Amino acid sequence: HSTTATVTVVDNSAPSVVTQDITVALDASGSASITTADIDNGSSDNCSYTLALDITSFDCDDLGANVVTLTGTDGSGNTNSATATVTVVDNLAPVAVAQNVTVSLDANGAASITTADIDNGSSDNCSNTLALDVTSFTCSDLGANVVTLTATDGSGNTHSAAATVTVEDNIDPTITAP
């Protein structure tokens, strides 16, 4: 006498998800991306499984620590997740580009310049601020004066460029007769 039995194999075991913290650097366009392989640190399951990340792209707004979640899902729909920290850094210095200018002293024998006068298209993969080492000139500065334009980004990376500021006195002297 024989009987037939139905055996149902069930996978109730969720994947084991193991993560690692990483650091990624922004590229020249100010972006970085990661994959599951970058975060996975030995995840496993008793059957086959897939891994997915909730965040894979980063930009200048993400500088610093970012928490991402790695989720493992097996063929039976069992899931497990773990988090990792992705530290986004900007290692690229800005590019300072300077141009030469000529300024004329005013009636008080003074002239001044701003970063906008010297800047000639400075740039960065994120954002930068510009500063000049010299902005004011007097009669004692007539002729060529070298100034330094420095671009600094939010991560403290800097680059400098030199420019020549030519100071002129175009105001005729006045004579007062006795």
mmCIF file of C-alpha atoms in Angstrom:
data_model
loop_
_atom_site.group_PDB
_atom_site.id
_atom_site.type_symbol
_atom_site.label_atom_id
_atom_site.label_comp_id
_atom_site.label_asym_id
_atom_site.label_seq_id
_atom_site.Cartn_x
_atom_site.Cartn_y
_atom_site.Cartn_z
ATOM 1 C CA HIS A 1 0.000 0.000 0.000
ATOM 2 C CA SER A 2 1.448 3.413 -0.951
ATOM 3 C CA THR A 3 0.393 7.003 -0.221
ATOM 4 C CA THR A 4 1.302 10.337 -1.690
ATOM 5 C CA ALA A 5 2.454 13.209 0.509
ATOM 6 C CA THR A 6 3.074 16.822 -0.403
ATOM 7 C CA VAL A 7 6.157 18.391 1.139
ATOM 8 C CA THR A 8 6.310 22.198 1.106
ATOM 9 C CA VAL A 9 9.762 23.685 1.588
ATOM 10 C CA VAL A 10 9.619 27.113 3.190
ATOM 11 C CA ASP A 11 12.481 29.585 3.661
ATOM 12 C CA ASN A 12 11.719 31.634 6.755
ATOM 13 C CA SER A 13 15.283 32.851 7.260
ATOM 14 C CA ALA A 14 15.970 36.473 6.382
ATOM 15 C CA PRO A 15 19.326 37.397 4.862
ATOM 16 C CA SER A 16 22.111 38.472 7.183
ATOM 17 C CA VAL A 17 23.019 42.032 6.147
ATOM 18 C CA VAL A 18 26.471 43.280 7.152
ATOM 19 C CA THR A 19 27.627 46.820 6.275
ATOM 20 C CA GLN A 20 30.754 48.935 6.403
ATOM 21 C CA ASP A 21 31.231 52.706 6.671
ATOM 22 C CA ILE A 22 32.953 54.375 3.721
ATOM 23 C CA THR A 23 34.255 57.756 2.599
ATOM 24 C CA VAL A 24 33.584 59.062 -0.919
ATOM 25 C CA ALA A 25 35.050 62.131 -2.601
ATOM 26 C CA LEU A 26 33.043 64.449 -4.818
ATOM 27 C CA ASP A 27 34.211 64.646 -8.431
ATOM 28 C CA ALA A 28 34.810 67.755 -10.540
ATOM 29 C CA SER A 29 31.071 68.135 -11.139
ATOM 30 C CA GLY A 30 30.347 68.000 -7.394
ATOM 31 C CA SER A 31 28.821 64.527 -7.318
ATOM 32 C CA ALA A 32 29.623 61.017 -6.101
ATOM 33 C CA SER A 33 27.815 57.694 -6.292
ATOM 34 C CA ILE A 34 28.036 54.371 -4.464
ATOM 35 C CA THR A 35 26.876 50.807 -5.103
ATOM 36 C CA THR A 36 25.731 47.999 -2.824
ATOM 37 C CA ALA A 37 29.196 46.434 -3.228
ATOM 38 C CA ASP A 38 30.740 49.533 -1.621
ATOM 39 C CA ILE A 39 28.604 49.154 1.529
ATOM 40 C CA ASP A 40 28.255 45.338 1.700
ATOM 41 C CA ASN A 41 30.685 43.744 4.133
ATOM 42 C CA GLY A 42 29.877 40.041 3.894
ATOM 43 C CA SER A 43 26.081 39.808 3.795
ATOM 44 C CA SER A 44 24.685 36.290 3.256
ATOM 45 C CA ASP A 45 21.560 34.122 3.084
ATOM 46 C CA ASN A 46 20.762 30.420 3.073
ATOM 47 C CA CYS A 47 19.437 30.829 -0.497
ATOM 48 C CA SER A 48 19.943 33.510 -3.112
ATOM 49 C CA TYR A 49 19.282 37.169 -2.300
ATOM 50 C CA THR A 50 19.595 40.683 -3.678
ATOM 51 C CA LEU A 51 20.884 43.855 -2.029
ATOM 52 C CA ALA A 52 19.533 47.393 -2.437
ATOM 53 C CA LEU A 53 20.526 50.814 -1.092
ATOM 54 C CA ASP A 54 18.121 53.617 -0.215
ATOM 55 C CA ILE A 55 20.635 56.338 -1.248
ATOM 56 C CA THR A 56 23.259 55.970 -3.986
ATOM 57 C CA SER A 57 23.987 59.555 -5.147
ATOM 58 C CA PHE A 58 25.536 62.443 -3.262
ATOM 59 C CA ASP A 59 26.361 66.094 -4.040
ATOM 60 C CA CYS A 60 27.709 69.229 -2.362
ATOM 61 C CA ASP A 61 24.651 69.416 -0.084
ATOM 62 C CA ASP A 62 25.652 66.037 1.412
ATOM 63 C CA LEU A 63 29.155 66.952 2.661
ATOM 64 C CA GLY A 64 29.838 65.154 5.946
ATOM 65 C CA ALA A 65 28.185 62.050 7.411
ATOM 66 C CA ASN A 66 25.173 60.461 5.678
ATOM 67 C CA VAL A 67 23.345 57.353 6.932
ATOM 68 C CA VAL A 68 22.357 54.849 4.243
ATOM 69 C CA THR A 69 20.326 51.655 4.585
ATOM 70 C CA LEU A 70 21.355 48.404 2.887
ATOM 71 C CA THR A 71 18.458 45.939 2.524
ATOM 72 C CA GLY A 72 18.797 42.242 1.652
ATOM 73 C CA THR A 73 15.801 40.416 0.168
ATOM 74 C CA ASP A 74 15.732 36.697 -0.577
ATOM 75 C CA GLY A 75 13.576 34.797 -3.080
ATOM 76 C CA SER A 76 10.956 34.066 -0.427
ATOM 77 C CA GLY A 77 10.459 37.745 0.358
ATOM 78 C CA ASN A 78 12.353 37.706 3.642
ATOM 79 C CA THR A 79 14.183 40.981 4.271
ATOM 80 C CA ASN A 80 16.705 42.394 6.661
ATOM 81 C CA SER A 81 18.418 45.795 6.763
ATOM 82 C CA ALA A 82 21.450 47.449 8.286
ATOM 83 C CA THR A 83 22.773 50.999 8.173
ATOM 84 C CA ALA A 84 26.175 52.432 7.343
ATOM 85 C CA THR A 85 27.687 55.906 7.325
ATOM 86 C CA VAL A 86 28.869 57.395 4.037
ATOM 87 C CA THR A 87 31.159 60.353 4.682
ATOM 88 C CA VAL A 88 31.170 62.708 1.689
ATOM 89 C CA VAL A 89 34.291 64.854 1.273
ATOM 90 C CA ASP A 90 35.422 67.526 -1.179
ATOM 91 C CA ASN A 91 39.158 67.188 -1.818
ATOM 92 C CA LEU A 92 39.238 69.339 -4.952
ATOM 93 C CA ALA A 93 40.543 72.876 -4.601
ATOM 94 C CA PRO A 94 38.755 75.738 -6.328
ATOM 95 C CA VAL A 95 40.387 77.386 -9.330
ATOM 96 C CA ALA A 96 41.162 81.073 -8.821
ATOM 97 C CA VAL A 97 41.414 83.039 -12.074
ATOM 98 C CA ALA A 98 42.551 86.670 -11.871
ATOM 99 C CA GLN A 99 42.715 89.537 -14.331
ATOM 100 C CA ASN A 100 44.825 92.704 -14.360
ATOM 101 C CA VAL A 101 43.052 96.040 -13.843
ATOM 102 C CA THR A 102 43.858 99.729 -13.877
ATOM 103 C CA VAL A 103 42.395 102.083 -11.267
ATOM 104 C CA SER A 104 42.543 105.849 -10.972
ATOM 105 C CA LEU A 105 43.053 107.712 -7.730
ATOM 106 C CA ASP A 106 40.157 109.976 -6.750
ATOM 107 C CA ALA A 107 40.389 113.620 -5.596
ATOM 108 C CA ASN A 108 41.456 112.381 -2.153
ATOM 109 C CA GLY A 109 44.315 110.333 -3.598
ATOM 110 C CA ALA A 110 42.629 106.987 -2.919
ATOM 111 C CA ALA A 111 41.296 104.053 -4.954
ATOM 112 C CA SER A 112 39.862 100.670 -4.038
ATOM 113 C CA ILE A 113 39.048 97.367 -5.739
ATOM 114 C CA THR A 114 36.788 94.397 -4.967
ATOM 115 C CA THR A 115 37.091 90.695 -5.708
ATOM 116 C CA ALA A 116 34.636 91.215 -8.585
ATOM 117 C CA ASP A 117 37.135 93.597 -10.231
ATOM 118 C CA ILE A 118 39.928 90.985 -10.154
ATOM 119 C CA ASP A 119 37.930 87.750 -10.569
ATOM 120 C CA ASN A 120 38.003 86.401 -14.121
ATOM 121 C CA GLY A 121 35.897 83.240 -13.847
ATOM 122 C CA SER A 122 37.056 81.507 -10.665
ATOM 123 C CA SER A 123 35.176 78.256 -10.006
ATOM 124 C CA ASP A 124 34.796 75.192 -7.791
ATOM 125 C CA ASN A 125 32.965 71.856 -7.915
ATOM 126 C CA CYS A 126 30.818 73.153 -5.029
ATOM 127 C CA SER A 127 30.874 76.800 -3.999
ATOM 128 C CA ASN A 128 33.702 79.140 -3.050
ATOM 129 C CA THR A 129 34.352 82.551 -1.583
ATOM 130 C CA LEU A 130 36.892 85.019 -2.922
ATOM 131 C CA ALA A 131 39.244 87.284 -0.991
ATOM 132 C CA LEU A 132 41.952 89.814 -1.893
ATOM 133 C CA ASP A 133 45.075 90.534 0.113
ATOM 134 C CA VAL A 134 45.080 94.240 -0.903
ATOM 135 C CA THR A 135 41.992 96.299 -1.741
ATOM 136 C CA SER A 136 43.002 99.943 -1.075
ATOM 137 C CA PHE A 137 45.580 102.127 -2.821
ATOM 138 C CA THR A 138 46.992 105.628 -2.295
ATOM 139 C CA CYS A 139 49.450 107.985 -3.963
ATOM 140 C CA SER A 140 52.317 105.886 -2.620
ATOM 141 C CA ASP A 141 51.049 102.939 -4.728
ATOM 142 C CA LEU A 142 51.303 104.644 -8.147
ATOM 143 C CA GLY A 143 52.293 102.147 -10.848
ATOM 144 C CA ALA A 144 52.079 98.356 -10.798
ATOM 145 C CA ASN A 145 50.950 96.550 -7.633
ATOM 146 C CA VAL A 146 50.639 92.767 -7.348
ATOM 147 C CA VAL A 147 47.546 91.515 -5.522
ATOM 148 C CA THR A 148 46.548 87.940 -4.676
ATOM 149 C CA LEU A 149 43.039 86.594 -5.261
ATOM 150 C CA THR A 150 42.313 83.549 -3.082
ATOM 151 C CA ALA A 151 39.365 81.192 -3.632
ATOM 152 C CA THR A 152 38.313 79.061 -0.634
ATOM 153 C CA ASP A 153 35.623 76.369 -0.742
ATOM 154 C CA GLY A 154 33.436 75.099 2.092
ATOM 155 C CA SER A 155 35.840 72.247 2.827
ATOM 156 C CA GLY A 156 38.796 74.593 3.352
ATOM 157 C CA ASN A 157 40.492 73.874 0.020
ATOM 158 C CA THR A 158 42.170 76.971 -1.424
ATOM 159 C CA HIS A 159 43.817 78.219 -4.595
ATOM 160 C CA SER A 160 45.345 81.620 -5.341
ATOM 161 C CA ALA A 161 46.148 83.660 -8.430
ATOM 162 C CA ALA A 162 48.075 86.912 -8.806
ATOM 163 C CA ALA A 163 47.030 89.994 -10.738
ATOM 164 C CA THR A 164 48.548 93.395 -11.362
ATOM 165 C CA VAL A 165 46.658 96.511 -10.300
ATOM 166 C CA THR A 166 48.034 99.557 -12.050
ATOM 167 C CA VAL A 167 47.330 102.721 -10.053
ATOM 168 C CA GLU A 168 47.133 105.984 -12.014
ATOM 169 C CA ASP A 169 46.762 109.614 -11.004
ATOM 170 C CA ASN A 170 44.730 111.353 -13.728
ATOM 171 C CA ILE A 171 43.680 114.380 -11.734
ATOM 172 C CA ASP A 172 45.550 117.585 -12.572
ATOM 173 C CA PRO A 173 46.930 119.513 -9.597
ATOM 174 C CA THR A 174 45.293 122.803 -8.710
ATOM 175 C CA ILE A 175 47.318 125.952 -8.233
ATOM 176 C CA THR A 176 46.197 128.656 -5.881
ATOM 177 C CA ALA A 177 47.819 131.997 -6.651
ATOM 178 C CA PRO A 178 48.857 134.146 -3.690
#
